[in-house]
Short mmCIF file of C-alpha atoms in Angstrom, two decimals:
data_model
loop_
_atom_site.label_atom_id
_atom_site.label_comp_id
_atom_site.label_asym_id
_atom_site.label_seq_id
_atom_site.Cartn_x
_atom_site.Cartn_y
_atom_site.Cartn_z
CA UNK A 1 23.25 7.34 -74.26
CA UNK A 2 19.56 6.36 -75.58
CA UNK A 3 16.46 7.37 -73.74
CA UNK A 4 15.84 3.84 -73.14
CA UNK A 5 19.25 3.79 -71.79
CA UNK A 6 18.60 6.47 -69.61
CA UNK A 7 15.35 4.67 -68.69
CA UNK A 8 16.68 1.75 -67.30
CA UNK A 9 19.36 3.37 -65.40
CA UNK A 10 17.33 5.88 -63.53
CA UNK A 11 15.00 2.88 -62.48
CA UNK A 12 18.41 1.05 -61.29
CA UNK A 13 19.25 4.04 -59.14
CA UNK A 14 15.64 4.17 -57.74
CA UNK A 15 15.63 0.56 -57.13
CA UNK A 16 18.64 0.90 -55.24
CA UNK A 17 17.32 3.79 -53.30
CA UNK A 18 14.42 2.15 -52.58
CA UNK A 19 16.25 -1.05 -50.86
CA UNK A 20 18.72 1.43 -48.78
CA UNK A 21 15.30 3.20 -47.18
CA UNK A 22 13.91 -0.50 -46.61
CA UNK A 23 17.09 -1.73 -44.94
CA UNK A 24 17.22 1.44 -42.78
CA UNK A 25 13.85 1.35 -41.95
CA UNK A 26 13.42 -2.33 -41.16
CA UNK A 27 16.76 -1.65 -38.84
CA UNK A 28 15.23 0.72 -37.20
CA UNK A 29 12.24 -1.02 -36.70
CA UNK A 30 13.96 -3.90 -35.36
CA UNK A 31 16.19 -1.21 -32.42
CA UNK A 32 12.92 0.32 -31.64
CA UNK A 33 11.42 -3.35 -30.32
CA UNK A 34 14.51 -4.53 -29.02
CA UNK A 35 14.11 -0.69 -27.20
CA UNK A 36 10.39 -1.81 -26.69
CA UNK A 37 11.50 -5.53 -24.88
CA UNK A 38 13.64 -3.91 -22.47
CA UNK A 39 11.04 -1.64 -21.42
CA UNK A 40 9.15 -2.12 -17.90
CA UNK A 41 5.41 -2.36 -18.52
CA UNK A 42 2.87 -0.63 -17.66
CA UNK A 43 0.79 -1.00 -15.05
CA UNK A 44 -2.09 -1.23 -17.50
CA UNK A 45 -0.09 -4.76 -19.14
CA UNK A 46 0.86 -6.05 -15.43
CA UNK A 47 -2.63 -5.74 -13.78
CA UNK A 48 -5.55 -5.41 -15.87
CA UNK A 49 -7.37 -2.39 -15.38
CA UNK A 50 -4.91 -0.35 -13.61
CA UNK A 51 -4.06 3.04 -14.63
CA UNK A 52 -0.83 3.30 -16.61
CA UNK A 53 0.41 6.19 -14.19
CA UNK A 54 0.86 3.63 -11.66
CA UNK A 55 4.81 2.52 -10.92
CA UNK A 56 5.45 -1.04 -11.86
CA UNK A 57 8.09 -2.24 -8.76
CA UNK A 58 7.87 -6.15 -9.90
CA UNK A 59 5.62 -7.77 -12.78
CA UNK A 60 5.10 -11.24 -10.71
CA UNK A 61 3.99 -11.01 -8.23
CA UNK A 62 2.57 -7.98 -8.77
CA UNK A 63 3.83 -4.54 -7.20
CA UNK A 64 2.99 -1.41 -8.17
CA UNK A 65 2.64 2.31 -6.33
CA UNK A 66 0.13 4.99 -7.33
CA UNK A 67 1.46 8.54 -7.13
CA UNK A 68 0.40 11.63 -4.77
CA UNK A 69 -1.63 13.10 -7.87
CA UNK A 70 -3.36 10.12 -8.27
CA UNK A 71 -4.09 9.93 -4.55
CA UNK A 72 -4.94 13.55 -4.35
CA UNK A 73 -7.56 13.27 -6.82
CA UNK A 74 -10.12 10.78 -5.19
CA UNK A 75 -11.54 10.97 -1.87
CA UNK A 76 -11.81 7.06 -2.15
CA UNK A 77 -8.64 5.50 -4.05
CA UNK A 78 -10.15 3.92 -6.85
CA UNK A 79 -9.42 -0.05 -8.09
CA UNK A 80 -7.76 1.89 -10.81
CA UNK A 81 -5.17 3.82 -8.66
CA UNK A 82 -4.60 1.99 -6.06
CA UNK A 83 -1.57 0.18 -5.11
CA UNK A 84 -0.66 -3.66 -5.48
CA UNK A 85 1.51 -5.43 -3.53
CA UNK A 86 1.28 -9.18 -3.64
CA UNK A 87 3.60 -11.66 -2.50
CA UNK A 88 2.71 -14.72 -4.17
CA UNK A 89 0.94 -14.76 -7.92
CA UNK A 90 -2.21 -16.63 -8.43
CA UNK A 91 -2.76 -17.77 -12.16
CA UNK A 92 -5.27 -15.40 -14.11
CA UNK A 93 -5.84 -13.14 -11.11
CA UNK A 94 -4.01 -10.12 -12.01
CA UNK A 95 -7.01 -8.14 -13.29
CA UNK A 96 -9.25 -5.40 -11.56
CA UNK A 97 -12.63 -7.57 -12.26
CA UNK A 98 -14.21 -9.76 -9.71
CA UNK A 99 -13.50 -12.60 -8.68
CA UNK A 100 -16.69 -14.43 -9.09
CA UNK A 101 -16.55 -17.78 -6.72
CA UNK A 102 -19.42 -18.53 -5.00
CA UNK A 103 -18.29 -21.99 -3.92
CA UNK A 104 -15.48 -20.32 -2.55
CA UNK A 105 -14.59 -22.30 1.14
CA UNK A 106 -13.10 -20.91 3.79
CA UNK A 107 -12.10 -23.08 6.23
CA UNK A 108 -12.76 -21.52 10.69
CA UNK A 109 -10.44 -23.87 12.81
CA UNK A 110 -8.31 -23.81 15.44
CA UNK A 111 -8.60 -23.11 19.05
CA UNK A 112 -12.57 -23.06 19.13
CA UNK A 113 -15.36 -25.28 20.08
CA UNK A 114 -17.56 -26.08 16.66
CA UNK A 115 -14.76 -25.56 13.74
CA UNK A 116 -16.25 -25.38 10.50
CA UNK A 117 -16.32 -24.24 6.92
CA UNK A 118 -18.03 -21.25 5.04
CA UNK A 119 -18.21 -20.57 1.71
CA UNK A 120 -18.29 -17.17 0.11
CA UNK A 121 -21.82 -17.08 -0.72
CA UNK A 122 -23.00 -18.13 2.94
CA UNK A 123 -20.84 -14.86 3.39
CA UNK A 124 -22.91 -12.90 1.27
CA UNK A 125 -26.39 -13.92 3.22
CA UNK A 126 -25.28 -12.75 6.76
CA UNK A 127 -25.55 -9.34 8.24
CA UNK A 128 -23.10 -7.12 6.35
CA UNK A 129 -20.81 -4.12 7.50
CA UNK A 130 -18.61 -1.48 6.01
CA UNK A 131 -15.56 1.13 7.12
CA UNK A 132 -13.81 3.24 5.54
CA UNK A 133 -9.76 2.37 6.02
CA UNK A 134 -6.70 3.63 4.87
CA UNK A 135 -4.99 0.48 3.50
CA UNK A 136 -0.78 0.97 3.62
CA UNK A 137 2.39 -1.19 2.68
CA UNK A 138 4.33 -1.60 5.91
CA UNK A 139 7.16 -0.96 3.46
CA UNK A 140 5.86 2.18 2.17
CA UNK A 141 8.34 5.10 2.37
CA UNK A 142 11.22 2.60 2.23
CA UNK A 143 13.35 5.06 -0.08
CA UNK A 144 13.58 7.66 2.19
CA UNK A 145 15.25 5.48 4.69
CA UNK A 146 19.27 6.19 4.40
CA UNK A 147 21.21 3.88 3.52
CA UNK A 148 18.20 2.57 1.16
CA UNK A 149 17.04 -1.07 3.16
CA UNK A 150 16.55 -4.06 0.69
CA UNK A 151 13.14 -4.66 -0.91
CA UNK A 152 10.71 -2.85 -3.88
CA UNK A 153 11.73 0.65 -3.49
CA UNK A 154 8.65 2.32 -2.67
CA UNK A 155 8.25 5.99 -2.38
CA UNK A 156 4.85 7.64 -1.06
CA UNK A 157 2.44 5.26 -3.49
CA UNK A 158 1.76 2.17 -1.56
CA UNK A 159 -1.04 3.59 0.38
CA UNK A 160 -5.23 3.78 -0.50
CA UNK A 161 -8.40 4.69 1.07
CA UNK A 162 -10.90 2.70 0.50
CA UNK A 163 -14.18 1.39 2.07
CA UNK A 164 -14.66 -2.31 2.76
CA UNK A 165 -18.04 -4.47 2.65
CA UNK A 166 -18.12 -7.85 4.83
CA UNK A 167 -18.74 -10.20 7.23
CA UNK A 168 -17.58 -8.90 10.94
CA UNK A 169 -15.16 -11.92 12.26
CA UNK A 170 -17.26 -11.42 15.11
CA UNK A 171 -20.64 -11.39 13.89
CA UNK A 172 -19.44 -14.57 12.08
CA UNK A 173 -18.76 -16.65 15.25
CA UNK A 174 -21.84 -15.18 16.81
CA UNK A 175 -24.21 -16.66 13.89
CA UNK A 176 -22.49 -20.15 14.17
CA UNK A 177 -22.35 -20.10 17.70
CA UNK A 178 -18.52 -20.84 18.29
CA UNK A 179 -16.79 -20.52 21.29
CA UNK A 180 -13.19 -18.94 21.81
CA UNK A 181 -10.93 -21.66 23.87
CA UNK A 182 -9.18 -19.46 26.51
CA UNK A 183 -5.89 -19.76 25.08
CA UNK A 184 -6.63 -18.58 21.68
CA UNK A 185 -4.54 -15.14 21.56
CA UNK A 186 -3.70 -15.13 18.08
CA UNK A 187 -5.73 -15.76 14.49
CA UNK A 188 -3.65 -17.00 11.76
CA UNK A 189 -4.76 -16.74 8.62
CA UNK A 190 -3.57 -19.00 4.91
CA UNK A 191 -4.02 -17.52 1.48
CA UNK A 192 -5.35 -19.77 -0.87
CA UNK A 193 -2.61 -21.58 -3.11
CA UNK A 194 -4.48 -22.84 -5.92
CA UNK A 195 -2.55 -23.24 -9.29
CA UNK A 196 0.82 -23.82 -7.31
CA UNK A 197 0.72 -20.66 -5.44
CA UNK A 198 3.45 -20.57 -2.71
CA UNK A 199 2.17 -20.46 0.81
CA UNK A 200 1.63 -17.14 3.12
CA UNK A 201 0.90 -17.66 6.10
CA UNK A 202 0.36 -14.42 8.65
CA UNK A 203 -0.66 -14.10 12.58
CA UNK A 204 -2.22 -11.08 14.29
CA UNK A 205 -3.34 -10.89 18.07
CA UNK A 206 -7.08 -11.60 18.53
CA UNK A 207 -7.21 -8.49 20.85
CA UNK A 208 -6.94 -6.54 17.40
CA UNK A 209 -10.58 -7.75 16.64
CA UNK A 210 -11.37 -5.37 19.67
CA UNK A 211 -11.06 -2.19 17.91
CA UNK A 212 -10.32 -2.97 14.58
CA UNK A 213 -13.53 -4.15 12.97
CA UNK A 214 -12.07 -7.04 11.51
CA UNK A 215 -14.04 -8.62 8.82
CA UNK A 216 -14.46 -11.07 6.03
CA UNK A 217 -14.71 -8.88 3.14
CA UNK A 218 -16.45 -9.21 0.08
CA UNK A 219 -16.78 -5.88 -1.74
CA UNK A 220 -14.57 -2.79 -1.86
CA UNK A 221 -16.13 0.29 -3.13
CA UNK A 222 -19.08 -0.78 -3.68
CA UNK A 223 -18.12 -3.42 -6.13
CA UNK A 224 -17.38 -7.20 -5.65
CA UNK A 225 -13.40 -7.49 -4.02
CA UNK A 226 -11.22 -7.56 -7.40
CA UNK A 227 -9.19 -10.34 -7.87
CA UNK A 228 -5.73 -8.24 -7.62
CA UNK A 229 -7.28 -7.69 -4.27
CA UNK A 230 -8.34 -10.48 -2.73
CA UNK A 231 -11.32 -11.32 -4.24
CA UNK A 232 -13.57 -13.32 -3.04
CA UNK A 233 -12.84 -12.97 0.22
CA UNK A 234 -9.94 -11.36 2.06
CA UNK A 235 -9.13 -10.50 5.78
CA UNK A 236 -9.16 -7.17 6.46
CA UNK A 237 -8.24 -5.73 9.96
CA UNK A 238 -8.41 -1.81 9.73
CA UNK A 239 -5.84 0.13 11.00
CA UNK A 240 -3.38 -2.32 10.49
CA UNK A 241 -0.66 -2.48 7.43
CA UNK A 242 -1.79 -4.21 4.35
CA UNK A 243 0.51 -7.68 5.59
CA UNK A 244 -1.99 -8.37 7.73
CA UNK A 245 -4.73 -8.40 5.56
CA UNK A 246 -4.38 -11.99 3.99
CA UNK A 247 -6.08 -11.46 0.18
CA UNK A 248 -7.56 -15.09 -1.30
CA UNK A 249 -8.53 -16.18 2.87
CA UNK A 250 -8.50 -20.20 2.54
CA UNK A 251 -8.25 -20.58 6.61
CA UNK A 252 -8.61 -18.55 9.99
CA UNK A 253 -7.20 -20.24 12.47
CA UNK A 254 -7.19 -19.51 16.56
CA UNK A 255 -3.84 -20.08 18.00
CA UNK A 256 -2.00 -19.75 21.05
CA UNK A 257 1.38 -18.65 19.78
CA UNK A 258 1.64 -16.28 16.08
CA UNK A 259 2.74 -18.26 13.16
CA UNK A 260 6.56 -18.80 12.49
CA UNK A 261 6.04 -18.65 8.47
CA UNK A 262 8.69 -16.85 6.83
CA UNK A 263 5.93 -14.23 6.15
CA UNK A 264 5.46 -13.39 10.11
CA UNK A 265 9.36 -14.17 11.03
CA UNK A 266 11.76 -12.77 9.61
CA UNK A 267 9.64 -10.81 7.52
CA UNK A 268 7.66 -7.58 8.26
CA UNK A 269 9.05 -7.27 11.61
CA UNK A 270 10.96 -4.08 13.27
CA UNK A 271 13.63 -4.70 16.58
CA UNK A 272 12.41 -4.01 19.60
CA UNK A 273 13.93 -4.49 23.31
CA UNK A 274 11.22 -6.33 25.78
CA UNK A 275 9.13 -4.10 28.09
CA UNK A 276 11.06 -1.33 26.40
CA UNK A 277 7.95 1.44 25.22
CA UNK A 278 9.25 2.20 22.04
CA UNK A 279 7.82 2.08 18.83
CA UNK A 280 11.19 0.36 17.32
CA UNK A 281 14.26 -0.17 18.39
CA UNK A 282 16.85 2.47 16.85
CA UNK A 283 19.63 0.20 15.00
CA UNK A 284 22.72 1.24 13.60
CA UNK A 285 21.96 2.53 9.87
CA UNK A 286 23.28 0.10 7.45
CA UNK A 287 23.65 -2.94 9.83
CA UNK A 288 22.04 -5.76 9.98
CA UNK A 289 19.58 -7.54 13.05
CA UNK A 290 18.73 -11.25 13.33
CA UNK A 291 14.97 -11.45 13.66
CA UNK A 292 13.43 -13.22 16.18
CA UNK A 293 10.08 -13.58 17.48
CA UNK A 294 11.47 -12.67 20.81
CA UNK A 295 13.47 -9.62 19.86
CA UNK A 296 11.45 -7.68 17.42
CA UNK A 297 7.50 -7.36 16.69
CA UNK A 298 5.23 -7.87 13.42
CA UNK A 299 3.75 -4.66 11.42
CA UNK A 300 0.78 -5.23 13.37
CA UNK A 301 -1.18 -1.67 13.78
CA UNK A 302 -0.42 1.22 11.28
CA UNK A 303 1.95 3.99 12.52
CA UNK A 304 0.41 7.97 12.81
CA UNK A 305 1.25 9.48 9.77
CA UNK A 306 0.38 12.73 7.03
CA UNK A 307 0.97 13.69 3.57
CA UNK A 308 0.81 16.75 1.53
CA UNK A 309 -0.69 16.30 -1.82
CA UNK A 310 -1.06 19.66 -2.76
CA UNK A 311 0.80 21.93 -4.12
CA UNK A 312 3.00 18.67 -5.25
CA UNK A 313 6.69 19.34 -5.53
CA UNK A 314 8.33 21.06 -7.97
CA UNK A 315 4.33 23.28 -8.67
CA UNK A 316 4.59 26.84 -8.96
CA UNK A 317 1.40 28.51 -7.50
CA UNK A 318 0.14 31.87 -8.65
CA UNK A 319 -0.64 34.90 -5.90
CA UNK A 320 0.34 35.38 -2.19
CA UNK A 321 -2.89 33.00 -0.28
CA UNK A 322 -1.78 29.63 -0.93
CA UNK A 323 -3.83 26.33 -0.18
CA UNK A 324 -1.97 23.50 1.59
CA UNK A 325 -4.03 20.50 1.54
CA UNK A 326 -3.17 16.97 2.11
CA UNK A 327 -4.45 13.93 4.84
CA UNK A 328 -3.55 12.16 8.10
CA UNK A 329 -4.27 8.99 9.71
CA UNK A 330 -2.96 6.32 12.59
CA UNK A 331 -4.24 3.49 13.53
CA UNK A 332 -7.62 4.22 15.31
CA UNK A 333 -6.52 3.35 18.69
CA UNK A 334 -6.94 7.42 19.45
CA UNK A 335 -8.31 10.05 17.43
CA UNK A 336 -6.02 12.16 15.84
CA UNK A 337 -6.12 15.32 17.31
CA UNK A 338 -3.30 17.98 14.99
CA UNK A 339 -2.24 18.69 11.91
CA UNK A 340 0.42 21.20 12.28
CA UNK A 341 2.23 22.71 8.88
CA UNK A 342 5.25 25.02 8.80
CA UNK A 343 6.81 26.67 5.34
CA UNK A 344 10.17 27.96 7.43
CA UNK A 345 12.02 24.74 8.01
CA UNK A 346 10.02 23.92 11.34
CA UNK A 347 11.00 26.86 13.07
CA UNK A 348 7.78 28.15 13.70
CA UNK A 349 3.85 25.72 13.27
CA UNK A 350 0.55 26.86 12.49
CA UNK A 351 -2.40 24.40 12.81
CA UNK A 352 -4.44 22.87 9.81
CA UNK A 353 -7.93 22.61 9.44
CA UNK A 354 -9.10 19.72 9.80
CA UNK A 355 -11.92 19.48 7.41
CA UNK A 356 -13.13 16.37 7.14
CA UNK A 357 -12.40 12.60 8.58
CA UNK A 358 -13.75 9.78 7.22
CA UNK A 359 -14.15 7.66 10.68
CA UNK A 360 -10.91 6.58 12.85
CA UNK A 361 -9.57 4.12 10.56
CA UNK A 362 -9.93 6.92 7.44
CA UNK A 363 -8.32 9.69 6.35
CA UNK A 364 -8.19 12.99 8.16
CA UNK A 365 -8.27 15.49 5.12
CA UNK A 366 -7.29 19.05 6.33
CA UNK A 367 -6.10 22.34 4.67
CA UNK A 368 -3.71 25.16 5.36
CA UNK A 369 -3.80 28.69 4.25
CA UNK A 370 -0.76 30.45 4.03
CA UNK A 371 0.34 34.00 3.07
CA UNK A 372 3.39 33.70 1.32
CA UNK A 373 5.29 36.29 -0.86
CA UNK A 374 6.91 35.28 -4.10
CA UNK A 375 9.98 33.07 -3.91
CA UNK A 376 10.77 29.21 -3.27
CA UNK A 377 9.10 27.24 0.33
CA UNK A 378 9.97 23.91 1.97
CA UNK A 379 6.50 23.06 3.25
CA UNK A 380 6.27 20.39 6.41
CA UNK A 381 3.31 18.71 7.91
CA UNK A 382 3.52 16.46 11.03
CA UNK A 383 0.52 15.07 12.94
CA UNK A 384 -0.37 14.22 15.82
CA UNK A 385 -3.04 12.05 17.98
CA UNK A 386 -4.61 12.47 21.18
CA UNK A 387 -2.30 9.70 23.26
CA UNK A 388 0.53 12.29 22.07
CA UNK A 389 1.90 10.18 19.13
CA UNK A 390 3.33 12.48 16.41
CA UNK A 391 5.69 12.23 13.43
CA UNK A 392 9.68 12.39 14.13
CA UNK A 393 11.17 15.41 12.34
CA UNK A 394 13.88 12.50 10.96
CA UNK A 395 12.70 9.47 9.91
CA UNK A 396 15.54 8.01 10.00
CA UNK A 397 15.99 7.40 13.24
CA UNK A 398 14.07 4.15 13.03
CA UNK A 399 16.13 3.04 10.53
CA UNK A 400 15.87 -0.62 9.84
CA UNK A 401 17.16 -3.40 7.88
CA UNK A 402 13.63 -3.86 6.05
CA UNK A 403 12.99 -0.43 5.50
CA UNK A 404 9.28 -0.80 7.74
CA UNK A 405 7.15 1.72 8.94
CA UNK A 406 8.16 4.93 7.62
CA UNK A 407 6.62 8.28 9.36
CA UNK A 408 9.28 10.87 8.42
CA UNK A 409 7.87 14.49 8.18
CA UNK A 410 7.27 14.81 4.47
CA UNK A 411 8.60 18.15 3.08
CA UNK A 412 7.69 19.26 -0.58
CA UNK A 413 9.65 22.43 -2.36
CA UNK A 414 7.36 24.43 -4.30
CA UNK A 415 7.31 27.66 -5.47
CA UNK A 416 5.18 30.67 -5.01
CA UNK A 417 4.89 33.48 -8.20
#
């Protein structure tokens, strides 16, 4: 065979080897985004400006949890960490940046003498207030329920702490001069539905507005409401779950009787047996309850409650003087008063200290020092408020079809070296 010869066919055979990479590598190519569509996103692609560590439960509407180490690194929860849940989708709101609406109306109605209409930057002109809350999904915890109740399985994420900026309802009424009628006993409140949005519609007892500080808010930390949030203007009642605080207000209304929306009945509700003084009815695990608004109540007011967040589960922590830290909260109707932590299965409790609180609708923040030799700990923390409200060792037992208002004691394994 000639050079040439030999030439041309080694160019042949690299030719050919040349097309068998390129068909491998444009297969692969082609798995590795099929791989990529199937693939949740991030929280980052769902909700603009949200960290990627958050858990994506449903891209529209919205859900997403932050995680204990998030939460456990921010005395405020940040727009960036905290939690979305949003049950309706408003077009080109999914972002962490304001809201900017100045025209913004919302419409004061109802049961009162002088109804009338505000918008958001008459808001911004009257006397402002702010408090610190911790804002919770009702559903938060749901997972730990056994068996698991329908709805987005969230674990410890869905909570925040985060300080408000607004209009008091109160101090609203008082500047225009409205009346309550007598029979008002309930405000129900409409989120906008602009672009097609589907309507959600929630009630809460005026007597909340007693103790609650319930406001027209405009900021959160500082900054303008994001629009993921509520921005312009949302209802925010604190201690109360996060159902109650209506994000994109359009209308307050007084009423005499709570709204029978699908959002108020018979959604975020819990059984309960008249004049019975308990804080749900215990129901058969696994079974289901037709809701009512006679036989069961709304996730009004926030149930006591306490986390660990550090060490997180699974840590391994170096030398025998270990630092238990982690926060508490209810629903401001009593201060909390305990924060009790035990590392031998609840056999024997040693009180926390509580270190700080951040007012009586914030987080307690408290720390426990233990002397522990080396091996593996179950570490429990249960609070406990001064009306003697406390956390039951099993959650469980207010199992319910919806999976609301989990308090379980939360235990974390860790180990000491």
């Amino acid at each position: 065979m000639s050079e040439k010869e030999k030439a041309l066919r080694q160019a042949e055979m690299n030719r050919r080897a040349f097309l068998k990479k390129s068909v491998a590598a444009g297969a692969a190519v082609g798995m590795m985004g099929l791989g990529m569509a199937q693939q949740q996103p991030t929280a980052d692609q769902v909700v603009s400006g949200k960290n990627p560590k958050l858990v994506v439960l449903s891209s529209r509407p919205a859900v997403m949890e932050s995680t204990l180490e998030l939460l456990g690194s921010e005395r405020i929860t940040s727009k960036a960490n905290l939690f979305v849940r949003n049950n309706i989708d408003l077009p080109g709101l999914n972002t962490t940046e304001p809201n900017v609406q100045p025209g913004w109306e919302v419409e004061i109605t109802g049961l009162i003498d002088k109804p009338f209409k505000i918008t958001v930057d008459e808001l911004s002109k009257l006397p402002q207030t702010e408090v610190t809350s911790v804002l919770q999904c009702s559903g938060n915890g749901r997972s730990f329920f056994n068996p698991r109740p329908s709805g987005n399985p969230w674990t410890y994420g869905g909570v925040g702490h985060v300080t408000w900026r607004g209009v008091l309802l109160k101090t609203l009424l008082e500047a225009k001069g409205v009346k309550l009628d007598p029979k008002a006993r309930f405000i129900t409140m409409n989120a906008s539905t602009q672009g097609g949005a589907a309507p959600y519609e929630k009630s809460f007892p005026i007597s909340v507005l007693d103790y609650s500080s319930a406001m027209l808010a405009l900021g959160m930390n500082g900054e303008p409401l994001p629009a993921v949030h509520g921005g312009p203007v949302r209802l925010v009642a604190a201690g109360t779950f996060g159902t109650a605080n209506v994000k994109w207000l359009a209308k307050l209304e007084f009423t005499a009787t709570e709204s029978s929306s699908t959002e108020q009945v018979p959604r975020y509700r819990v059984p309960v047996l008249p004049g019975v003084n308990l804080p749900i009815l215990p129901t058969q695990p696994g079974s289901r309850y037709d809701y009512t608004l006679e036989n069961s109540r709304s996730n009004w007011m926030a149930n006591i409650n306490s986390f660990i967040l550090s060490p997180l589960a699974g840590a391994s922590v170096k030398g025998r003087l270990v630092e238990i830290r982690g926060v508490a909260w209810n629903d401001g109707l009593a201060p909390l008063e305990t924060v009790e932590v035990s590392v031998n299965g609840g056999t024997s409790w040693r009180k926390a200290i509580i270190e700080r609180d951040h007012g009586k609708f914030g987080w307690y923040q408290w720390v426990s020092l233990q002397l522990l030799n080396p091996g593996e700990y179950e570490v429990m923390a249960r609070a406990t408020d001064a009306v003697g409200r406390t956390q039951p060792m099993n959650g469980n037992i207010w199992w319910n079809q919806r999976g609301y208002e989990w308090n379980g004691i939360m235990r974390v394994k860790f180990r000491v070296t």
